[in-house]
Coordinates of N, CA and C in Angstrom, one line a residue:
M25 N -129.9 115.3 224.2 CA -128.3 114.9 223.8 C -128.4 113.6 224.2
A26 N -128.0 112.8 223.3 CA -127.6 111.5 223.3 C -126.1 110.4 224.7
T27 N -126.4 109.4 224.4 CA -125.8 108.7 226.0 C -124.9 109.0 224.7
T28 N -123.6 108.5 225.1 CA -122.7 108.1 224.0 C -122.0 106.8 224.9
I29 N -121.5 105.4 224.1 CA -120.6 105.1 225.5 C -119.3 105.3 225.8
E30 N -118.8 106.7 226.1 CA -117.7 106.8 226.8 C -118.7 107.8 228.1
D31 N -119.6 108.3 228.0 CA -121.0 108.4 229.5 C -120.9 107.1 230.3
I32 N -121.5 105.7 229.8 CA -121.6 105.0 229.5 C -120.2 104.4 230.7
Q33 N -119.2 104.2 229.9 CA -117.9 103.5 230.8 C -117.7 104.4 232.0
Y34 N -118.2 105.3 231.6 CA -116.8 106.7 232.7 C -118.6 106.2 234.3
D35 N -119.5 105.6 233.5 CA -120.3 105.6 235.3 C -120.1 104.3 235.0
E36 N -119.6 103.3 234.8 CA -119.3 102.2 235.2 C -118.3 102.3 235.7
M37 N -117.1 103.1 235.5 CA -116.3 103.2 236.3 C -115.9 104.2 238.0
I38 N -117.5 105.0 237.6 CA -118.0 105.6 239.0 C -118.2 104.3 239.9
S39 N -119.2 103.7 239.4 CA -119.7 102.8 239.8 C -119.3 101.5 240.7
E40 N -118.2 101.6 240.3 CA -117.2 100.1 240.3 C -115.8 101.2 241.4
L41 N -116.6 102.5 241.7 CA -114.5 102.7 242.4 C -115.8 103.2 244.0
H42 N -116.9 103.3 243.1 CA -118.4 103.3 244.8 C -118.0 101.7 245.6
F43 N -118.5 101.1 244.7 CA -118.2 99.8 245.2 C -117.2 99.7 246.3
D44 N -115.7 99.8 245.7 CA -114.4 99.8 246.1 C -114.9 99.9 247.8
A45 N -115.4 101.4 247.3 CA -114.3 102.4 248.5 C -115.9 101.6 249.9
V46 N -116.8 101.5 249.2 CA -118.3 101.2 250.2 C -117.3 99.3 251.0
M47 N -117.0 98.5 249.6 CA -116.3 97.4 250.5 C -115.4 97.1 251.5
K48 N -114.2 98.3 251.0 CA -113.0 98.8 251.6 C -113.6 99.3 253.5
N49 N -114.7 100.3 253.5 CA -115.4 100.0 254.1 C -116.2 99.4 255.7
E50 N -117.0 99.0 254.8 CA -117.0 97.6 255.5 C -116.1 97.2 255.6
A51 N -115.5 96.3 255.5 CA -114.2 95.4 255.9 C -113.9 96.1 256.9
Q52 N -113.8 96.9 257.6 CA -113.0 98.0 258.6 C -114.5 97.8 259.7
K53 N -115.8 97.9 259.2 CA -116.5 98.2 260.0 C -117.3 96.3 260.7
Q54 N -116.6 95.4 259.4 CA -116.8 94.0 259.6 C -115.7 92.8 259.6
C55 N -114.9 93.5 260.5 CA -113.1 93.5 260.9 C -113.0 92.1 261.7
I56 N -111.7 91.4 262.0 CA -112.1 90.6 262.4 C -110.5 90.6 262.7
Y57 N -110.9 90.4 264.4 CA -109.8 91.4 265.7 C -108.5 90.0 265.5
I58 N -107.1 90.4 265.8 CA -106.5 89.9 266.0 C -105.7 89.8 267.3
F59 N -106.4 89.8 268.8 CA -105.6 89.8 269.8 C -104.4 89.7 270.6
V60 N -103.8 90.4 270.3 CA -102.3 89.5 271.0 C -101.8 90.4 272.7
E61 N -100.7 90.0 273.4 CA -100.5 90.0 273.8 C -99.4 91.0 274.5
G62 N -98.6 91.6 274.1 CA -98.0 92.7 273.9 C -98.0 93.7 273.2
D63 N -97.2 94.9 273.0 CA -95.9 96.0 272.5 C -95.3 95.3 271.1
S64 N -94.8 93.8 271.4 CA -93.9 93.4 270.3 C -94.8 93.4 269.6
E65 N -95.3 92.2 269.3 CA -96.6 91.6 268.5 C -97.5 92.4 267.9
E66 N -97.7 93.6 268.6 CA -99.0 94.9 268.2 C -97.7 95.5 266.9
F67 N -97.2 95.7 267.5 CA -95.7 95.8 266.3 C -95.5 95.1 265.0
V68 N -95.4 94.1 265.4 CA -94.8 93.4 263.9 C -95.6 92.5 263.7
F69 N -96.8 92.1 264.2 CA -97.5 91.1 263.5 C -98.5 91.1 262.6
Q70 N -98.7 92.6 261.7 CA -99.3 93.1 260.8 C -98.4 93.0 260.1
P71 N -97.4 92.8 259.8 CA -96.0 92.9 258.2 C -95.5 91.4 258.3
L72 N -95.5 90.6 259.4 CA -95.9 89.5 259.2 C -96.8 88.6 258.7
L73 N -98.1 88.8 259.2 CA -99.3 88.1 258.4 C -99.2 88.9 257.0
E74 N -98.7 90.1 256.9 CA -98.5 90.8 255.4 C -97.4 89.8 254.9
M75 N -97.0 89.6 255.3 CA -95.8 88.9 254.2 C -96.2 87.4 253.8
C76 N -97.3 86.9 255.0 CA -97.6 85.7 254.5 C -99.6 86.2 253.6
G77 N -99.6 87.2 252.7 CA -100.1 86.9 252.3 C -101.7 87.8 252.6
V78 N -101.3 87.7 254.5 CA -102.9 88.6 254.4 C -103.1 90.3 253.7
N79 N -104.1 91.0 253.3 CA -104.3 92.2 252.9 C -105.4 92.6 254.8
F80 N -104.7 93.1 255.2 CA -105.1 93.7 256.5 C -106.6 95.0 255.6
E81 N -106.2 95.9 254.3 CA -107.3 96.6 254.0 C -108.2 95.7 253.5
T82 N -108.3 95.1 252.3 CA -109.5 94.2 252.0 C -110.0 93.2 252.4
D83 N -109.8 92.9 253.8 CA -109.3 91.2 254.4 C -110.2 92.2 255.6
G84 N -110.1 92.8 255.6 CA -110.4 93.7 257.1 C -110.1 93.5 258.5
V85 N -109.0 93.0 258.2 CA -108.1 92.9 260.1 C -107.9 93.9 260.8
V86 N -107.9 93.6 262.2 CA -107.6 94.7 262.9 C -106.7 93.8 264.2
V87 N -105.6 94.6 264.4 CA -104.5 94.2 265.3 C -104.7 94.7 266.6
A88 N -105.5 94.2 268.1 CA -105.7 95.1 269.5 C -104.7 94.3 270.1
N89 N -104.2 95.3 271.2 CA -103.5 94.9 272.0 C -103.6 95.4 273.5
Y90 N -104.0 93.7 274.3 CA -104.4 94.2 275.2 C -103.5 93.3 276.4
N91 N -101.9 94.1 276.1 CA -101.7 94.5 277.3 C -101.5 93.7 278.5
G92 N -101.3 92.2 278.4 CA -100.4 91.4 279.1 C -101.5 90.2 279.1
I93 N -101.5 88.8 279.9 CA -102.0 88.1 279.7 C -103.1 88.0 281.2
G94 N -103.1 89.1 281.5 CA -103.5 89.4 283.3 C -104.9 90.5 283.1
N95 N -105.1 91.1 281.7 CA -106.5 91.8 281.1 C -106.5 90.4 280.2
L96 N -106.5 89.4 279.6 CA -107.0 88.9 278.5 C -108.8 88.9 279.3
K97 N -109.4 88.3 280.0 CA -110.1 88.0 280.6 C -110.9 89.2 280.7
H98 N -110.7 90.6 281.6 CA -111.2 91.8 281.1 C -111.8 91.8 279.9
A99 N -110.7 92.1 279.1 CA -110.6 92.8 277.8 C -112.2 92.2 276.4
I100 N -111.9 91.0 277.4 CA -113.2 89.4 276.0 C -114.1 90.1 277.1
R101 N -114.5 90.3 278.8 CA -115.9 91.1 279.0 C -116.2 92.4 278.8
L102 N -115.5 93.2 278.5 CA -115.6 94.3 278.0 C -116.1 94.2 276.3
L103 N -116.0 93.6 275.5 CA -116.0 93.1 274.6 C -117.3 93.1 274.3
R104 N -117.9 91.9 275.2 CA -118.7 91.0 274.8 C -119.9 92.2 275.3
K105 N -119.8 93.0 275.8 CA -120.5 94.3 276.3 C -121.0 95.2 275.1
T106 N -120.1 94.9 273.9 CA -120.1 96.1 273.2 C -121.4 95.9 271.9
L107 N -120.9 96.6 270.8 CA -121.5 96.1 269.6 C -120.6 95.3 268.6
S108 N -119.8 95.2 268.8 CA -119.0 94.9 268.1 C -118.7 93.6 268.1
H109 N -119.4 92.7 268.6 CA -118.5 90.8 269.8 C -119.7 90.5 268.8
D110 N -120.0 90.8 267.7 CA -120.8 90.2 266.8 C -119.9 89.7 265.4
R111 N -118.6 89.5 265.4 CA -117.4 89.3 264.7 C -116.5 88.6 265.0
P112 N -115.9 87.7 264.1 CA -114.8 86.5 264.9 C -113.5 87.3 265.6
I113 N -113.3 86.7 266.5 CA -112.1 87.4 266.6 C -110.9 86.2 267.5
I114 N -109.5 86.4 266.9 CA -108.9 85.5 267.2 C -107.8 85.7 268.4
V115 N -108.0 85.2 269.4 CA -107.4 85.9 270.6 C -105.4 84.9 270.8
T116 N -105.0 86.3 271.0 CA -103.4 85.0 270.7 C -102.7 85.1 272.0
F117 N -101.9 84.2 272.7 CA -101.3 84.1 274.0 C -100.3 83.6 274.1
D118 N -99.4 83.7 274.4 CA -98.2 82.5 274.5 C -98.0 82.1 275.5
D119 N -97.6 80.9 274.4 CA -98.2 79.4 275.8 C -97.3 79.0 276.4
D120 N -97.4 79.7 277.6 CA -96.3 80.1 278.8 C -97.2 79.3 279.4
P121 N -97.6 79.0 281.2 CA -97.7 79.0 281.9 C -99.3 79.2 282.6
A122 N -98.3 80.7 282.5 CA -100.2 81.7 282.5 C -101.0 81.7 281.5
G123 N -100.6 81.5 280.1 CA -101.6 81.6 278.9 C -102.3 80.8 278.5
K124 N -101.1 79.1 278.8 CA -102.3 78.0 279.2 C -103.8 77.9 279.8
R125 N -103.1 79.0 281.1 CA -104.3 78.5 282.2 C -105.5 79.3 281.9
V126 N -105.2 80.6 281.3 CA -105.9 81.8 281.3 C -106.3 81.6 279.8
S127 N -105.9 81.2 279.0 CA -106.7 80.4 277.3 C -107.7 79.7 277.7
K128 N -107.7 78.6 278.8 CA -108.4 77.4 279.0 C -110.2 78.0 279.4
A129 N -109.3 78.7 279.9 CA -111.1 79.5 280.0 C -112.1 80.4 279.1
I130 N -111.0 80.1 278.8 CA -112.3 80.6 277.2 C -112.8 80.0 277.0
N131 N -114.2 80.5 276.4 CA -115.6 79.6 276.0 C -116.4 80.3 274.7
D132 N -116.3 81.2 274.4 CA -117.0 81.4 273.3 C -117.2 81.3 271.5
P133 N -118.3 81.4 270.9 CA -118.2 80.4 269.3 C -117.0 81.0 269.1
L134 N -117.3 83.1 268.9 CA -117.1 83.2 268.1 C -115.7 84.1 268.5
I135 N -114.9 83.2 269.2 CA -112.9 83.7 269.9 C -112.9 82.5 269.3
S136 N -111.5 82.2 268.7 CA -110.4 81.5 268.2 C -109.3 81.2 268.8
T137 N -109.5 80.8 270.0 CA -107.6 81.0 270.4 C -106.5 80.3 269.8
F138 N -105.3 80.8 269.8 CA -103.7 80.8 269.2 C -103.0 80.8 269.7
K139 N -101.8 79.7 270.2 CA -101.0 79.7 271.1 C -99.5 80.2 270.5
I140 N -99.3 81.4 270.7 CA -98.1 81.4 270.1 C -96.5 80.8 271.0
P141 N -95.6 80.1 271.3 CA -95.6 79.8 269.4 C -96.0 78.3 269.0
L142 N -96.9 78.3 267.8 CA -97.7 77.3 266.9 C -97.1 76.3 267.6
N143 N -96.0 75.2 267.8 CA -95.3 73.9 268.6 C -94.1 74.8 270.3
P144 N -94.1 73.8 270.4 CA -93.3 73.8 272.1 C -92.0 73.6 271.9
V145 N -91.5 75.1 272.1 CA -90.2 75.3 272.0 C -89.0 75.2 273.5
V146 N -90.0 75.3 274.6 CA -88.9 75.8 275.5 C -89.7 75.2 276.8
T147 N -88.8 74.8 278.4 CA -89.3 74.0 278.8 C -89.0 74.6 280.2
Y148 N -90.7 74.9 280.8 CA -90.5 76.0 282.3 C -90.3 74.6 283.3
K149 N -90.3 75.6 284.5 CA -90.0 74.9 285.2 C -90.8 74.4 286.2
N150 N -91.7 74.1 285.7 CA -93.2 73.3 286.1 C -93.4 71.5 285.2
G151 N -92.5 72.3 283.9 CA -92.1 71.0 283.5 C -93.1 71.2 282.3
E152 N -93.8 72.3 282.3 CA -95.0 72.4 281.1 C -94.1 72.7 279.8
Q153 N -94.5 72.6 278.4 CA -93.7 72.3 277.2 C -94.5 74.0 276.6
G154 N -93.4 74.7 275.8 CA -94.1 76.0 275.7 C -93.2 77.3 275.1
G155 N -93.7 77.9 275.2 CA -93.3 79.1 274.3 C -93.3 80.4 274.2
S156 N -92.9 81.5 274.0 CA -94.1 83.1 274.0 C -93.5 83.5 272.5
F157 N -93.5 85.2 272.0 CA -93.2 85.3 271.0 C -91.9 85.1 270.6
E158 N -90.7 85.2 271.3 CA -89.7 85.4 270.7 C -88.9 83.7 270.4
E159 N -89.9 82.7 270.5 CA -89.5 81.2 270.7 C -90.4 80.9 269.2
C160 N -90.7 81.9 268.2 CA -91.7 81.7 267.1 C -90.6 81.3 266.3
F161 N -89.2 82.2 266.8 CA -88.4 82.1 265.0 C -86.4 81.6 265.7
T162 N -86.1 81.4 265.4 CA -85.3 80.3 265.4 C -84.2 81.4 266.4
A163 N -83.4 80.2 267.2 CA -82.4 80.2 268.7 C -81.6 81.7 267.8
N164 N -80.9 81.3 266.4 CA -79.8 82.2 265.8 C -80.4 83.7 265.2
C165 N -81.5 83.1 264.9 CA -82.6 84.9 264.7 C -83.1 85.7 265.7
F166 N -82.6 85.6 266.8 CA -83.1 85.8 268.5 C -82.0 86.0 268.8
I167 N -81.2 85.6 268.4 CA -79.3 85.9 269.4 C -78.8 87.2 268.5
E168 N -79.1 86.9 267.2 CA -78.4 88.2 266.1 C -79.4 89.4 266.0
S169 N -81.1 89.1 266.8 CA -81.6 90.0 266.6 C -81.5 91.3 267.5
S170 N -81.4 90.3 269.0 CA -80.8 90.7 270.8 C -80.0 91.7 270.4
F171 N -78.5 91.0 270.0 CA -77.2 91.5 269.5 C -76.6 92.4 268.8
K172 N -77.6 93.7 269.0 CA -77.5 94.9 267.8 C -78.3 95.9 268.6
Q173 N -77.4 97.6 267.8 CA -77.5 99.1 268.5 C -79.2 99.1 268.6
G174 N -79.5 99.7 270.5 CA -80.4 99.4 271.0 C -81.6 98.9 271.2
A175 N -80.6 97.5 271.3 CA -81.9 96.3 271.3 C -81.9 96.0 272.9
I176 N -80.1 95.6 273.4 CA -79.8 95.8 274.4 C -78.2 97.0 275.0
D177 N -78.3 96.9 276.4 CA -77.6 97.5 277.1 C -76.3 97.3 276.3
S178 N -75.8 98.6 276.3 CA -74.2 98.5 275.3 C -73.3 97.9 276.2
I179 N -73.4 97.8 277.1 CA -72.0 97.0 277.8 C -72.0 95.0 277.9
A180 N -73.2 95.0 276.8 CA -73.2 93.5 276.4 C -73.3 93.2 275.1
L181 N -73.4 94.5 274.5 CA -73.4 94.8 272.9 C -72.4 93.9 272.8
G182 N -70.8 93.7 272.3 CA -70.0 92.7 272.2 C -69.6 91.8 272.2
K183 N -70.4 91.0 273.5 CA -70.7 89.6 273.7 C -71.4 89.0 273.0
E184 N -71.5 89.1 271.6 CA -72.3 87.9 271.7 C -72.0 86.6 271.6
S185 N -70.9 86.2 271.2 CA -69.7 84.6 270.9 C -70.2 84.6 272.6
K186 N -69.6 85.0 274.3 CA -69.7 84.6 275.3 C -71.1 84.3 275.4
F187 N -72.1 85.0 275.1 CA -74.1 84.4 275.3 C -73.9 83.2 274.9
R188 N -73.2 82.9 273.4 CA -73.8 82.2 272.5 C -73.7 80.6 273.5
K189 N -72.0 80.5 274.6 CA -71.5 80.2 275.0 C -72.0 79.0 276.0
T190 N -73.6 79.8 276.8 CA -73.9 79.6 277.6 C -75.4 79.6 277.2
F191 N -76.2 79.9 276.3 CA -76.6 79.9 276.2 C -77.7 78.5 276.0
D192 N -78.8 77.9 276.3 CA -79.7 77.3 276.1 C -81.0 77.1 275.4
P193 N -81.2 76.7 273.9 CA -82.5 76.7 273.4 C -83.6 76.2 274.0
R194 N -83.4 75.7 275.2 CA -84.1 74.3 275.7 C -85.3 75.2 276.9
T195 N -84.3 76.5 277.1 CA -85.0 77.3 278.3 C -85.5 78.8 277.5
P196 N -86.1 79.2 278.7 CA -87.1 80.2 278.4 C -85.8 81.2 278.3
W197 N -86.3 81.8 276.0 CA -84.6 82.8 275.7 C -83.8 83.7 276.6
V198 N -85.6 85.3 276.8 CA -85.6 86.3 276.9 C -85.1 86.4 279.0
S199 N -85.5 85.5 279.9 CA -85.0 85.4 280.3 C -83.6 85.3 281.4
Q200 N -82.8 84.1 279.8 CA -81.4 84.1 279.3 C -81.2 85.1 279.3
L201 N -81.7 85.7 278.4 CA -80.6 87.3 277.7 C -80.2 88.1 279.1
T202 N -82.3 88.2 279.7 CA -82.1 89.4 281.1 C -80.5 88.9 282.0
R203 N -80.6 88.0 282.5 CA -79.2 87.2 283.4 C -78.1 87.6 282.9
F204 N -78.0 87.4 281.4 CA -76.7 88.0 281.0 C -76.3 89.1 280.5
I205 N -77.2 89.6 280.9 CA -76.9 91.6 280.8 C -76.7 91.9 281.8
Q206 N -77.1 90.8 282.9 CA -77.0 91.4 284.8 C -75.7 91.2 285.0
S207 N -75.7 89.5 284.3 CA -74.1 89.5 284.8 C -73.1 90.5 284.3
E208 N -73.1 90.6 283.2 CA -71.8 91.3 282.2 C -72.0 92.9 283.2
G209 N -73.1 93.3 284.0 CA -72.8 94.6 285.0 C -73.2 95.4 284.2
G210 N -74.9 94.9 283.2 CA -75.5 95.9 282.8 C -77.0 95.8 283.3
N211 N -77.2 96.7 282.4 CA -79.0 97.5 283.5 C -80.4 95.8 282.5
P212 N -80.6 94.9 283.4 CA -81.4 94.1 283.0 C -82.7 95.0 282.3
S213 N -83.1 95.9 282.9 CA -84.4 96.8 281.9 C -84.1 97.4 281.4
S214 N -82.8 97.2 280.5 CA -82.5 97.9 279.3 C -83.2 97.3 277.8
L215 N -83.9 95.8 278.2 CA -84.1 94.4 277.1 C -84.8 95.8 276.2
N216 N -84.8 95.3 274.8 CA -85.8 96.5 274.4 C -86.9 95.3 273.6
K217 N -87.5 94.4 273.8 CA -88.5 93.5 273.4 C -88.7 94.2 272.2
I218 N -89.0 95.2 271.8 CA -89.9 95.9 270.7 C -88.6 96.2 269.1
E219 N -87.4 96.8 270.2 CA -86.7 96.9 268.9 C -86.1 95.3 268.1
I220 N -86.1 93.9 269.0 CA -85.6 92.5 269.0 C -86.9 91.9 267.8
A221 N -87.7 92.2 268.7 CA -89.2 91.4 267.5 C -88.7 92.1 266.5
E222 N -88.6 94.1 266.2 CA -88.7 94.5 264.9 C -87.6 93.9 264.0
N223 N -86.0 93.3 264.5 CA -85.2 92.9 263.9 C -85.3 91.6 263.8
M224 N -86.3 90.7 264.1 CA -86.3 89.1 263.5 C -87.4 89.1 262.8
M225 N -88.4 90.3 262.8 CA -89.4 90.7 262.0 C -88.4 90.6 260.4
S226 N -87.1 91.5 260.5 CA -86.6 92.0 259.2 C -86.1 91.1 258.8
S227 N -85.3 89.6 259.7 CA -84.3 89.4 259.2 C -84.4 88.1 259.2
C228 N -85.2 86.9 259.4 CA -86.6 86.4 258.9 C -86.4 85.2 258.3
S229 N -86.2 83.9 257.6 CA -86.1 84.0 256.9 C -86.0 82.1 257.0
P230 N -87.0 81.7 256.5 CA -88.1 81.6 256.1 C -89.3 82.6 257.1
I231 N -90.8 83.3 256.7 CA -91.3 83.2 258.0 C -91.5 81.9 258.7
P232 N -91.8 81.9 259.9 CA -92.1 81.6 260.7 C -92.9 80.9 260.3
D233 N -93.3 79.4 261.2 CA -94.4 78.7 260.7 C -96.1 79.1 261.6
T234 N -95.2 79.8 262.8 CA -96.5 80.3 263.5 C -97.7 81.3 262.7
F235 N -96.2 81.8 261.8 CA -97.2 83.2 261.2 C -98.2 82.8 259.9
E236 N -97.7 81.5 259.8 CA -98.1 81.9 258.0 C -99.3 80.7 258.5
E237 N -99.3 79.5 259.9 CA -100.9 79.7 260.1 C -101.7 80.6 260.6
L238 N -101.1 81.1 261.5 CA -102.2 82.8 262.0 C -102.6 82.8 260.8
A239 N -102.5 83.8 259.2 CA -102.5 83.8 258.0 C -103.3 82.9 257.3
N240 N -103.6 81.6 257.9 CA -104.2 80.6 257.7 C -105.2 80.5 258.1
L241 N -105.6 81.0 258.9 CA -106.6 80.8 260.1 C -107.6 82.3 259.2
V242 N -107.1 83.3 259.3 CA -107.4 84.4 259.3 C -107.7 84.2 257.4
R243 N -107.8 83.7 256.9 CA -108.1 83.7 256.1 C -109.5 82.2 255.9
K244 N -109.3 81.9 256.6 CA -110.6 80.4 257.3 C -111.5 81.2 257.6
L245 N -111.4 82.2 258.5 CA -112.0 83.1 259.5 C -113.1 83.9 258.5
R246 N -112.1 84.5 257.8 CA -112.8 85.4 256.1 C -113.7 85.0 255.4
T247 N -113.7 83.9 255.0 CA -114.4 82.9 253.9 C -115.4 82.2 254.7
M248 N -115.4 81.6 255.6 CA -116.8 81.9 257.0 C -117.8 82.8 257.3
N249 N -116.6 83.8 257.0 CA -117.6 85.4 257.5 C -117.3 86.1 256.3
P250 N -117.9 86.5 255.5 CA -117.7 87.4 254.1 C -118.2 88.6 254.5
I251 N -117.3 89.8 253.3 CA -117.6 91.1 254.3 C -119.1 91.1 253.5
K252 N -120.0 92.0 253.7 CA -121.3 92.3 253.0 C -120.9 92.9 252.7
H253 N -121.9 93.7 251.8 CA -122.2 95.0 251.3 C -123.5 95.2 252.0
P254 N -123.2 97.1 252.8 CA -124.3 97.5 253.2 C -125.9 96.7 253.1
D255 N -126.2 96.8 251.3 CA -127.9 96.7 250.9 C -128.1 95.3 250.8
D256 N -126.7 94.4 250.9 CA -126.9 93.5 251.0 C -128.2 92.9 252.1
V257 N -129.3 93.0 252.3 CA -130.3 92.3 253.8 C -131.0 91.7 252.9
E258 N -131.0 90.5 254.1 CA -132.2 89.4 253.4 C -133.3 90.0 254.1
I259 N -134.6 90.0 253.3 CA -136.2 90.7 253.7 C -137.1 89.1 253.9
K260 N -137.4 89.2 255.1 CA -138.1 88.4 255.9 C -139.8 88.3 255.3
I261 N -140.4 87.0 254.7 CA -141.7 88.3 254.4 C -142.4 87.0 254.9

């Protein structure tokens, strides 16, 4: 039975589909890890970076939460003992005193450190400048996102204008908000940072420079470490 053009086209289509499936699988195997400091970052980094043009599936990008700067050294130590540590890793950290201290101790050619936010926003009690995840966004975005249902204690919910009168964008924002909630008779632990993060992600315009630059770093690392087909093996003679 003769082979028709339709048969050839069908075989080519199957071959292309198989190739695409293999490469998607390899993208995950050869992933670029983005280590993030907490739950808020884990929740919103992917959508924010996708807004900046990063395709997590085809680019092979995975967000991993190391649950606080105190755990970062241990997370890296464990990673170095696994087969996974043959690929690039981006370690993000809050640019606060603790983050500055720990990040300086990282010395690994496969690890790129990236401070959050990109540029200093607030000044800490020790005089150091920097910030944390919330300070990647504008002060107005942070405040509007905080005074929404589910983000803070309901007792402080309708007092946004009062908070604005005392708010100082040059000092850490979250600590100001928790003190304000307490001063109004609310529970400071009611602060839902994940809810605030989602609100900021949904309403920010434009995307903060921090995430644009992080997306650029992801693309740079992927260009330097392209995804290889499993059959792409160099044979040494």
